[in-house]
Coordinates of C-alpha atoms and ligand atoms in Angstrom, one line a residue:
M1 CA 83.3 -101.7 -21.5
E2 CA 84.8 -98.7 -19.5
K3 CA 87.3 -99.6 -16.8
Y4 CA 87.9 -98.4 -13.2
S5 CA 90.9 -98.6 -11.1
A6 CA 90.0 -98.7 -7.7
Y7 CA 91.6 -95.6 -7.3
S8 CA 89.2 -93.5 -9.8
L9 CA 86.1 -95.5 -8.1
F10 CA 87.4 -94.4 -4.8
K11 CA 87.4 -91.1 -5.8
H12 CA 84.2 -90.7 -7.8
A13 CA 82.7 -92.3 -4.0
L14 CA 84.5 -89.5 -2.6
G15 CA 82.7 -87.4 -5.2
H16 CA 79.3 -88.4 -4.2
H17 CA 80.1 -87.9 -0.8
E18 CA 81.4 -84.5 -0.8
N19 CA 78.6 -83.2 -3.1
W20 CA 76.0 -85.1 -0.7
Q21 CA 77.5 -83.2 2.1
R22 CA 77.6 -79.9 -0.1
Q23 CA 73.7 -80.3 -0.7
W24 CA 72.7 -82.2 2.6
R25 CA 74.2 -80.6 4.7
N26 CA 74.5 -77.3 3.7
P27 CA 71.9 -75.0 2.6
E28 CA 72.8 -72.7 -0.4
P29 CA 73.7 -69.5 1.5
K30 CA 72.1 -66.3 0.9
K31 CA 73.6 -63.4 0.1
H32 CA 72.6 -61.5 3.0
Y33 CA 72.0 -62.3 7.0
D34 CA 70.0 -60.2 9.1
V35 CA 72.6 -61.7 11.9
I36 CA 75.8 -63.9 11.1
I37 CA 76.9 -66.2 14.3
I38 CA 80.4 -67.4 13.4
G39 CA 80.7 -71.0 15.6
G40 CA 78.5 -73.8 15.7
G41 CA 78.9 -74.9 19.1
G42 CA 76.9 -75.3 22.0
H43 CA 76.9 -71.1 22.8
G44 CA 76.6 -70.3 18.8
L45 CA 73.6 -72.8 17.9
A46 CA 71.8 -71.7 21.1
T47 CA 72.2 -68.2 20.2
A48 CA 70.2 -68.6 17.0
Y49 CA 67.7 -70.7 18.3
Y50 CA 66.8 -68.1 20.8
L51 CA 67.2 -65.1 18.2
A52 CA 64.5 -67.2 16.0
K53 CA 62.4 -68.2 18.5
N54 CA 62.1 -65.6 21.1
H55 CA 63.2 -62.5 18.3
G56 CA 61.4 -63.5 15.7
I57 CA 64.4 -63.3 13.7
H58 CA 64.8 -66.1 10.9
N59 CA 67.3 -64.6 8.3
I60 CA 70.4 -65.9 10.2
A61 CA 73.5 -67.9 9.5
V62 CA 75.7 -70.4 11.9
I63 CA 79.1 -70.8 10.0
E64 CA 80.7 -73.3 11.7
K65 CA 84.8 -73.9 10.5
G66 CA 84.4 -77.7 11.2
Y67 CA 81.3 -79.6 12.2
L68 CA 78.5 -79.0 14.5
G69 CA 79.4 -79.7 18.1
G70 CA 83.2 -80.7 17.0
G71 CA 84.8 -78.0 19.6
N72 CA 84.4 -77.7 23.4
T73 CA 81.0 -78.2 23.4
G74 CA 81.5 -82.0 22.3
R75 CA 85.3 -82.3 24.0
N76 CA 84.1 -81.4 27.7
T77 CA 83.0 -83.3 30.9
T78 CA 79.9 -82.0 31.2
I79 CA 79.5 -81.1 34.7
V80 CA 76.6 -78.1 35.1
R81 CA 76.2 -76.3 38.4
S82 CA 75.2 -72.8 39.2
N83 CA 76.8 -72.6 42.7
Y84 CA 79.7 -69.4 41.8
L85 CA 81.0 -66.7 44.0
W86 CA 80.0 -63.7 42.8
D87 CA 76.4 -62.3 42.2
E88 CA 76.9 -61.2 38.6
S89 CA 78.4 -65.0 37.6
A90 CA 75.8 -66.5 40.0
Q91 CA 72.8 -65.1 38.4
L92 CA 74.3 -65.7 34.9
Y93 CA 75.1 -69.5 35.4
E94 CA 71.5 -69.7 37.6
H95 CA 69.9 -68.8 34.6
A96 CA 71.3 -71.0 32.7
L97 CA 70.3 -74.1 34.7
N98 CA 66.6 -72.7 35.0
L99 CA 66.7 -73.2 31.5
W100 CA 68.4 -76.5 31.7
E101 CA 65.8 -77.8 33.7
G102 CA 63.4 -77.1 30.7
L103 CA 65.6 -77.6 27.8
S104 CA 64.8 -81.7 26.8
Q105 CA 60.8 -80.1 26.4
D106 CA 61.7 -77.1 25.0
L107 CA 63.4 -78.3 22.3
N108 CA 61.6 -81.5 22.2
Y109 CA 65.0 -83.2 22.0
N110 CA 66.5 -85.4 24.7
V111 CA 69.7 -83.6 26.0
M112 CA 69.9 -86.5 29.1
F113 CA 70.1 -83.6 31.3
S114 CA 70.6 -85.2 35.0
Q115 CA 70.5 -83.3 38.3
R116 CA 72.3 -86.1 39.9
G117 CA 74.1 -83.4 41.9
V118 CA 78.1 -81.9 42.4
L119 CA 80.1 -82.5 45.2
N120 CA 82.7 -80.3 45.4
L121 CA 85.3 -81.8 47.6
G122 CA 87.3 -79.5 50.4
H123 CA 90.8 -81.4 51.9
T124 CA 92.2 -78.3 54.4
L125 CA 90.6 -76.2 56.9
Q126 CA 91.4 -73.1 54.0
D127 CA 89.2 -75.3 51.4
M128 CA 86.3 -75.9 54.3
R129 CA 86.2 -71.7 55.4
D130 CA 86.1 -71.0 51.1
I131 CA 83.3 -73.7 51.1
E132 CA 81.5 -71.7 53.6
R133 CA 81.7 -68.3 52.0
R134 CA 80.5 -69.7 48.7
V135 CA 77.6 -71.8 49.8
S136 CA 76.6 -69.2 52.0
A137 CA 77.0 -66.1 49.0
N138 CA 75.0 -69.4 47.0
R139 CA 72.2 -69.3 49.3
L140 CA 71.5 -65.5 49.3
N141 CA 72.0 -65.3 46.0
G142 CA 68.3 -68.3 45.9
I143 CA 70.6 -71.4 44.6
D144 CA 70.5 -74.6 46.1
G145 CA 73.9 -75.9 48.4
K146 CA 74.3 -77.0 51.6
V147 CA 78.0 -78.1 53.4
L148 CA 78.6 -81.8 54.4
D149 CA 81.4 -82.6 56.9
V150 CA 83.1 -86.0 55.7
D151 CA 80.1 -88.1 56.6
G152 CA 77.9 -86.4 55.1
V153 CA 79.7 -86.5 51.6
R154 CA 80.6 -91.0 52.5
R155 CA 77.0 -91.3 52.5
I156 CA 76.7 -89.6 49.0
V157 CA 79.5 -91.2 47.6
P158 CA 80.6 -94.6 49.9
I159 CA 83.3 -95.6 47.1
L160 CA 85.4 -92.1 47.9
N161 CA 88.7 -92.8 49.5
T162 CA 87.7 -90.9 53.0
S163 CA 90.2 -92.0 55.0
Q164 CA 92.2 -89.7 57.5
N165 CA 95.0 -91.2 56.6
A166 CA 95.2 -89.9 52.9
R167 CA 97.6 -87.1 51.5
F168 CA 94.8 -84.7 51.0
P169 CA 91.8 -86.2 53.7
V170 CA 88.4 -85.2 53.2
L171 CA 87.0 -82.6 55.2
G172 CA 83.7 -82.0 53.8
A173 CA 82.5 -81.0 50.6
S174 CA 79.9 -78.2 48.9
W175 CA 76.7 -79.9 47.8
Q176 CA 74.6 -78.6 45.0
P177 CA 71.7 -80.7 44.5
R178 CA 70.4 -79.5 41.6
G179 CA 73.8 -79.5 40.0
G180 CA 74.9 -82.7 37.5
V181 CA 75.9 -83.9 33.7
A182 CA 74.3 -83.4 30.1
R183 CA 74.6 -85.2 27.0
H184 CA 77.1 -82.9 25.3
D185 CA 76.4 -83.7 21.6
A186 CA 72.9 -83.4 22.0
V187 CA 72.7 -80.5 23.5
A188 CA 74.3 -79.3 20.1
W189 CA 72.4 -81.6 18.1
G190 CA 69.0 -80.1 19.9
Y191 CA 69.7 -76.7 19.4
A192 CA 70.8 -77.1 15.6
R193 CA 67.7 -79.0 15.2
G194 CA 65.9 -76.1 16.9
A195 CA 67.1 -73.4 14.6
D196 CA 66.9 -75.1 12.0
G197 CA 63.7 -76.1 11.9
L198 CA 62.7 -72.0 13.0
G199 CA 65.0 -71.5 9.6
V200 CA 68.4 -70.5 10.1
D201 CA 71.0 -72.4 8.1
L202 CA 73.7 -74.2 9.1
L203 CA 76.6 -73.8 7.2
Q204 CA 79.4 -76.3 7.9
Q205 CA 82.9 -76.6 7.2
C206 CA 83.3 -73.1 6.0
A207 CA 85.7 -70.9 7.9
V208 CA 85.6 -67.2 8.6
T209 CA 88.9 -65.6 7.3
G210 CA 88.3 -61.9 7.5
F211 CA 85.2 -59.5 8.0
E212 CA 84.1 -56.6 5.2
I213 CA 84.4 -53.5 7.7
S214 CA 83.4 -49.6 6.7
G215 CA 84.1 -47.3 8.6
N216 CA 84.3 -49.5 11.5
Q217 CA 81.0 -51.4 11.0
V218 CA 81.2 -54.8 10.4
Q219 CA 79.3 -55.5 6.9
G220 CA 79.7 -58.9 6.6
V221 CA 82.4 -62.0 6.3
V222 CA 84.6 -63.6 4.2
T223 CA 84.6 -66.7 4.1
N224 CA 87.1 -69.4 2.9
R225 CA 84.3 -71.7 0.5
Y226 CA 81.4 -69.3 -0.1
G227 CA 83.5 -65.7 -0.1
T228 CA 81.8 -62.6 1.4
I229 CA 78.6 -62.7 2.8
E230 CA 76.9 -59.8 3.9
A231 CA 75.2 -59.3 7.5
D232 CA 73.5 -56.5 9.6
R233 CA 74.7 -58.1 12.7
V234 CA 77.8 -60.4 13.7
G235 CA 78.0 -62.6 16.6
C236 CA 81.8 -64.2 17.6
V237 CA 81.2 -67.4 19.4
V238 CA 84.7 -69.3 18.8
A239 CA 85.4 -69.8 22.2
G240 CA 89.6 -70.7 21.6
N241 CA 89.7 -69.1 18.4
S242 CA 88.3 -65.8 20.0
G243 CA 91.5 -64.2 19.4
V244 CA 92.3 -65.0 16.1
L245 CA 89.1 -63.6 14.6
A246 CA 89.4 -60.4 17.2
G247 CA 93.0 -60.4 14.6
Y248 CA 91.2 -60.9 11.7
A249 CA 88.6 -57.3 13.1
G250 CA 91.7 -55.2 14.0
F251 CA 91.6 -55.9 17.7
E252 CA 92.5 -57.7 20.7
L253 CA 91.2 -59.4 23.0
P254 CA 92.7 -60.5 26.8
I255 CA 92.1 -64.1 26.4
E256 CA 94.6 -67.0 26.0
S257 CA 94.0 -70.0 24.6
H258 CA 95.2 -73.2 26.5
P259 CA 94.3 -77.0 26.2
L260 CA 92.4 -78.6 28.5
Q261 CA 92.6 -82.6 28.2
A262 CA 89.5 -85.4 29.2
L263 CA 89.6 -89.1 29.1
V264 CA 87.1 -91.5 29.5
S265 CA 87.2 -95.2 30.9
E266 CA 86.3 -98.8 29.2
P267 CA 82.0 -98.3 30.1
I268 CA 81.5 -100.3 34.2
K269 CA 78.7 -101.3 35.7
P270 CA 77.3 -98.2 37.5
V271 CA 79.3 -96.9 40.6
L272 CA 79.2 -93.3 40.8
D273 CA 76.1 -91.5 40.5
T274 CA 76.8 -88.1 41.1
V275 CA 79.6 -85.7 40.1
V276 CA 82.6 -85.0 42.2
M277 CA 85.3 -82.6 42.0
S278 CA 88.8 -81.7 43.7
N279 CA 90.2 -78.5 43.7
Q280 CA 93.6 -80.0 45.9
V281 CA 94.2 -82.7 44.3
H282 CA 93.1 -81.8 41.0
G283 CA 90.6 -83.7 39.3
Y284 CA 86.8 -84.1 38.4
I285 CA 84.8 -87.3 37.7
S286 CA 81.2 -88.3 36.6
Q287 CA 80.2 -91.7 35.3
S288 CA 78.1 -91.6 31.9
D289 CA 74.6 -93.2 31.2
K290 CA 76.6 -95.9 28.8
G291 CA 79.3 -96.5 31.9
D292 CA 82.2 -94.8 31.3
L293 CA 84.3 -92.5 33.4
V294 CA 84.4 -89.6 32.3
I295 CA 87.3 -87.2 33.9
G296 CA 89.1 -84.3 33.6
A297 CA 92.3 -82.8 33.9
G298 CA 93.5 -79.8 35.1
I299 CA 94.4 -76.8 32.8
D300 CA 98.0 -77.3 30.2
S301 CA 100.0 -74.3 31.3
Y302 CA 101.0 -73.6 28.0
T303 CA 99.4 -71.7 25.3
G304 CA 98.5 -73.3 21.9
Y305 CA 95.6 -74.3 19.5
G306 CA 96.4 -77.8 19.0
Q307 CA 93.1 -79.8 20.1
R308 CA 95.2 -82.5 22.3
G309 CA 97.8 -81.5 25.7
S310 CA 100.3 -82.8 27.7
F311 CA 100.8 -86.1 29.0
T312 CA 101.9 -85.4 32.3
T313 CA 99.0 -83.1 32.8
I314 CA 97.0 -86.9 32.1
E315 CA 99.2 -88.4 34.8
H316 CA 98.5 -86.5 37.6
T317 CA 94.6 -86.3 36.7
L318 CA 94.8 -90.3 37.1
A319 CA 96.7 -90.2 40.1
A320 CA 94.3 -87.7 41.7
I321 CA 91.3 -90.2 40.5
I322 CA 93.0 -93.4 42.0
E323 CA 94.1 -91.4 45.7
L324 CA 90.0 -90.3 45.3
F325 CA 88.7 -93.6 44.2
P326 CA 91.0 -96.1 44.5
I327 CA 88.6 -98.8 43.5
F328 CA 88.9 -97.4 40.1
S329 CA 93.0 -98.2 40.3
R330 CA 92.1 -101.2 37.2
V331 CA 90.1 -99.4 35.1
R332 CA 91.1 -98.9 31.5
M333 CA 91.3 -95.9 29.9
N334 CA 89.8 -95.5 26.3
R335 CA 89.8 -92.4 24.8
Q336 CA 91.8 -89.1 25.6
W337 CA 91.6 -85.8 23.7
G338 CA 91.6 -81.5 24.6
G339 CA 89.8 -78.8 23.7
I340 CA 91.3 -75.1 23.3
V341 CA 89.4 -72.8 26.3
D342 CA 89.5 -69.5 25.8
T343 CA 90.8 -68.4 29.2
T344 CA 90.4 -64.1 30.6
P345 CA 92.3 -63.0 33.4
D346 CA 89.4 -62.9 35.4
A347 CA 88.2 -66.2 34.6
C348 CA 85.1 -64.9 33.5
P349 CA 83.7 -64.3 29.9
I350 CA 83.0 -61.9 27.6
M351 CA 79.7 -60.9 26.1
G352 CA 78.4 -57.8 24.3
A353 CA 80.1 -55.4 22.1
S354 CA 83.0 -55.3 20.7
P355 CA 85.5 -52.4 19.2
V356 CA 83.6 -52.3 15.7
E357 CA 80.4 -51.5 15.6
N358 CA 77.9 -54.5 15.0
L359 CA 80.6 -57.0 15.8
Y360 CA 79.6 -58.3 19.1
L361 CA 81.6 -61.2 21.0
N362 CA 80.2 -63.7 23.8
C363 CA 83.7 -65.4 24.6
G364 CA 86.2 -65.9 27.3
W365 CA 84.2 -68.7 29.2
G366 CA 87.4 -71.0 29.3
T367 CA 86.9 -73.9 31.4
G368 CA 83.4 -73.2 32.5
G369 CA 81.2 -72.4 29.7
F370 CA 79.2 -75.6 29.0
K371 CA 77.1 -75.5 31.9
A372 CA 76.3 -71.7 30.7
T373 CA 75.1 -73.1 27.1
P374 CA 71.1 -72.1 27.4
G375 CA 71.8 -69.4 29.3
S376 CA 74.8 -67.8 27.1
G377 CA 72.7 -68.0 24.2
H378 CA 69.2 -66.5 25.8
V379 CA 71.1 -63.5 26.9
F380 CA 73.4 -63.2 23.9
A381 CA 70.5 -63.6 21.6
E382 CA 69.0 -60.6 23.3
C383 CA 72.4 -58.8 22.6
L384 CA 71.9 -59.6 19.0
A385 CA 68.9 -58.6 18.3
S386 CA 68.6 -55.2 20.1
D387 CA 71.3 -52.2 21.3
D388 CA 69.9 -52.3 24.9
I389 CA 72.8 -55.2 26.3
P390 CA 70.8 -57.0 29.0
Q391 CA 71.4 -57.1 32.8
L392 CA 72.5 -60.2 32.8
A393 CA 75.4 -59.2 30.2
R394 CA 75.7 -56.5 31.5
P395 CA 78.6 -57.1 33.8
F396 CA 80.5 -59.2 31.5
N397 CA 81.3 -56.5 28.9
L398 CA 85.4 -55.4 27.1
Q399 CA 85.5 -52.3 29.1
R400 CA 85.7 -54.0 31.9
F401 CA 89.4 -54.6 31.7
Y402 CA 89.8 -50.9 31.0
S403 CA 88.3 -50.1 33.7
G404 CA 89.1 -52.6 36.3
A405 CA 85.4 -53.9 37.1
L406 CA 86.9 -57.3 37.3
I407 CA 84.1 -60.0 38.4
D408 CA 87.7 -62.3 39.8
E409 CA 85.8 -65.4 39.8
H410 CA 89.3 -67.2 39.7
G411 CA 89.7 -69.9 42.1
A412 CA 86.3 -69.4 43.6
A413 CA 84.0 -70.8 42.0
G414 CA 84.4 -74.7 43.1
V415 CA 86.7 -75.2 40.2
A416 CA 90.1 -74.4 40.3
H417 CA 91.4 -73.5 36.9
Ligands
FAD501 P1 82.6 -74.5 20.6 O1 82.3 -75.4 21.3 O2 84.5 -74.5 21.4 O3 82.0 -73.7 20.0 C1 82.9 -72.7 18.9 C2 83.0 -73.4 17.5 O4 83.6 -71.9 16.7 C3 84.3 -74.5 17.6 O5 83.1 -75.5 16.7 C4 85.0 -73.7 16.2 O6 85.5 -74.9 15.2 C5 84.1 -72.6 15.6 N1 84.5 -72.3 14.9 C6 86.3 -71.5 15.4 N2 86.8 -70.7 14.9 C7 86.1 -70.5 13.5 C8 86.0 -70.0 12.4 N3 87.0 -68.8 12.3 N4 85.5 -70.1 11.6 C9 84.5 -70.9 11.7 N5 84.2 -71.3 12.7 C10 85.2 -71.1 13.9 N6 82.3 -76.8 31.0 C11 81.7 -76.8 31.8 O7 80.9 -75.9 32.5 N7 81.6 -77.8 32.4 C12 82.3 -79.0 32.0 O8 82.5 -80.1 32.9 C13 83.7 -78.7 31.1 N8 84.4 -79.5 31.3 C14 85.3 -79.1 30.1 C15 86.0 -80.4 29.6 C16 87.0 -80.0 28.6 C17 88.3 -81.0 28.5 C18 87.2 -78.7 28.2 C19 88.0 -78.7 26.4 C20 85.9 -77.7 28.1 C21 85.3 -77.9 29.2 N9 84.2 -77.0 29.7 C22 83.1 -77.1 30.5 C23 84.4 -76.0 28.7 C24 83.0 -75.9 27.3 O9 83.2 -77.2 27.4 C25 83.2 -74.6 26.8 O10 83.9 -73.3 27.8 C26 81.5 -74.4 26.1 O11 81.4 -75.6 25.6 C27 82.1 -73.7 24.8 O12 81.5 -73.8 24.1 P2 81.0 -72.6 22.9 O13 79.9 -73.3 21.9 O14 81.4 -71.1 22.8 O15 82.7 -73.3 22.0
PYC502 O1 83.2 -75.1 35.2 O2 82.4 -77.0 36.6 C1 83.5 -76.5 35.6 C2 84.4 -77.6 35.2 C3 84.6 -78.9 35.4 C4 85.5 -79.2 34.5 C5 85.4 -78.3 33.9 N1 85.0 -77.4 34.4

């Protein structure tokens, strides 16, 4: 009888596993696609879904270097809101929020969108003036919002430290009742399942390592797994890796990649039924349906591609959370991680044409793109389906960094980074 060592059995099993992955996870790629989307995060998958569903284009591949939703989509704190200051952003994020409201039904997949409201706390007179300005701007754009005084905040979150002796006493807040949270993995899986059902090829564990470009026109992508795959159009939706991909295509982007960290606690009984954000002490927190406290940090100031961040940032975040919620001071933290966010100088995304013909960009969502996922995919699908850039995407063109028509949402959007 043939003898097997433990090692050879392990390798055998691993071989099976790899074959299984190859056959079941990845369909055999075609030689040519109408559209290739690089990046299997929420934005890339949503783009593929809407391209197939709304524009009748089915010959599409989504190429993902890791696993679907394993980038920022699966690493964020899932806050959804549309209370942005400037018209351009407010309209885009409100478009997304409208889609969120029907997303589980549309995908026939529960993305656990929970409109539990979002509070942005104000701790100084200037914070309160900024809040009043932003809420007024939101209401002019038809977006729900209210300015609350400290009693109003206390009524919504009784466990918040509203003592006027705090280091940064809470003076009030903006309140968007239609904001909330969703289950991030489910968003990726729901779009992936929807796209797959409409004939889209989802190619995982396949990195794009270059572009085929002829006469300044993209002809396809070079991959580490399947060699070159041709395409009429390519959408690049790779968040923190956008600068790297732009480099492959021979141009530069006004993007810096930074770590952004988050952490979750052990599950505890339901105690917080809304989302609380504070720019001043800098922390944001909600409680997941499982009971974990979901806590997000400030951006790490150095640039990098590591999916982790510095300890000091996390330490400051926890100090902020305990200052706001002394009741959480003895809760144990379970897991901590980082994502790579793609920040632009005006803290707004880039959507539309690139310097290379038929290569389109969807990036620069930085620390705030989860909430945009349905809207971004919906609008970007329209960019890829026709030569006409849709109205909602136009202000977010790359050209604005040359013309100076920046949107400047930085710090104005209810989040400090
Ligand atoms: P990703 O999900 O990162 O997808 C890009 C994909 O491209 C990745 O899966 C990556 O593997 C793939 N890729 C990269 N290079 C290649 C290549 N060469 N070939 C093939 N594939 C490649 N936003 C909010 O609105 N609310 C929040 O509360 C919030 N909190 C956040 C907290 C943290 C800790 C982080 C990190 C981010 C947070 N964000 C938040 C931001 C949000 O997560 C992102 O803006 C959004 O998820 C971006 O989605 P995406 O699909 O563009 O990117
Ligand atoms: O944009 O609301 C947001 C956000 C919260 C945490 C990170 N981004």
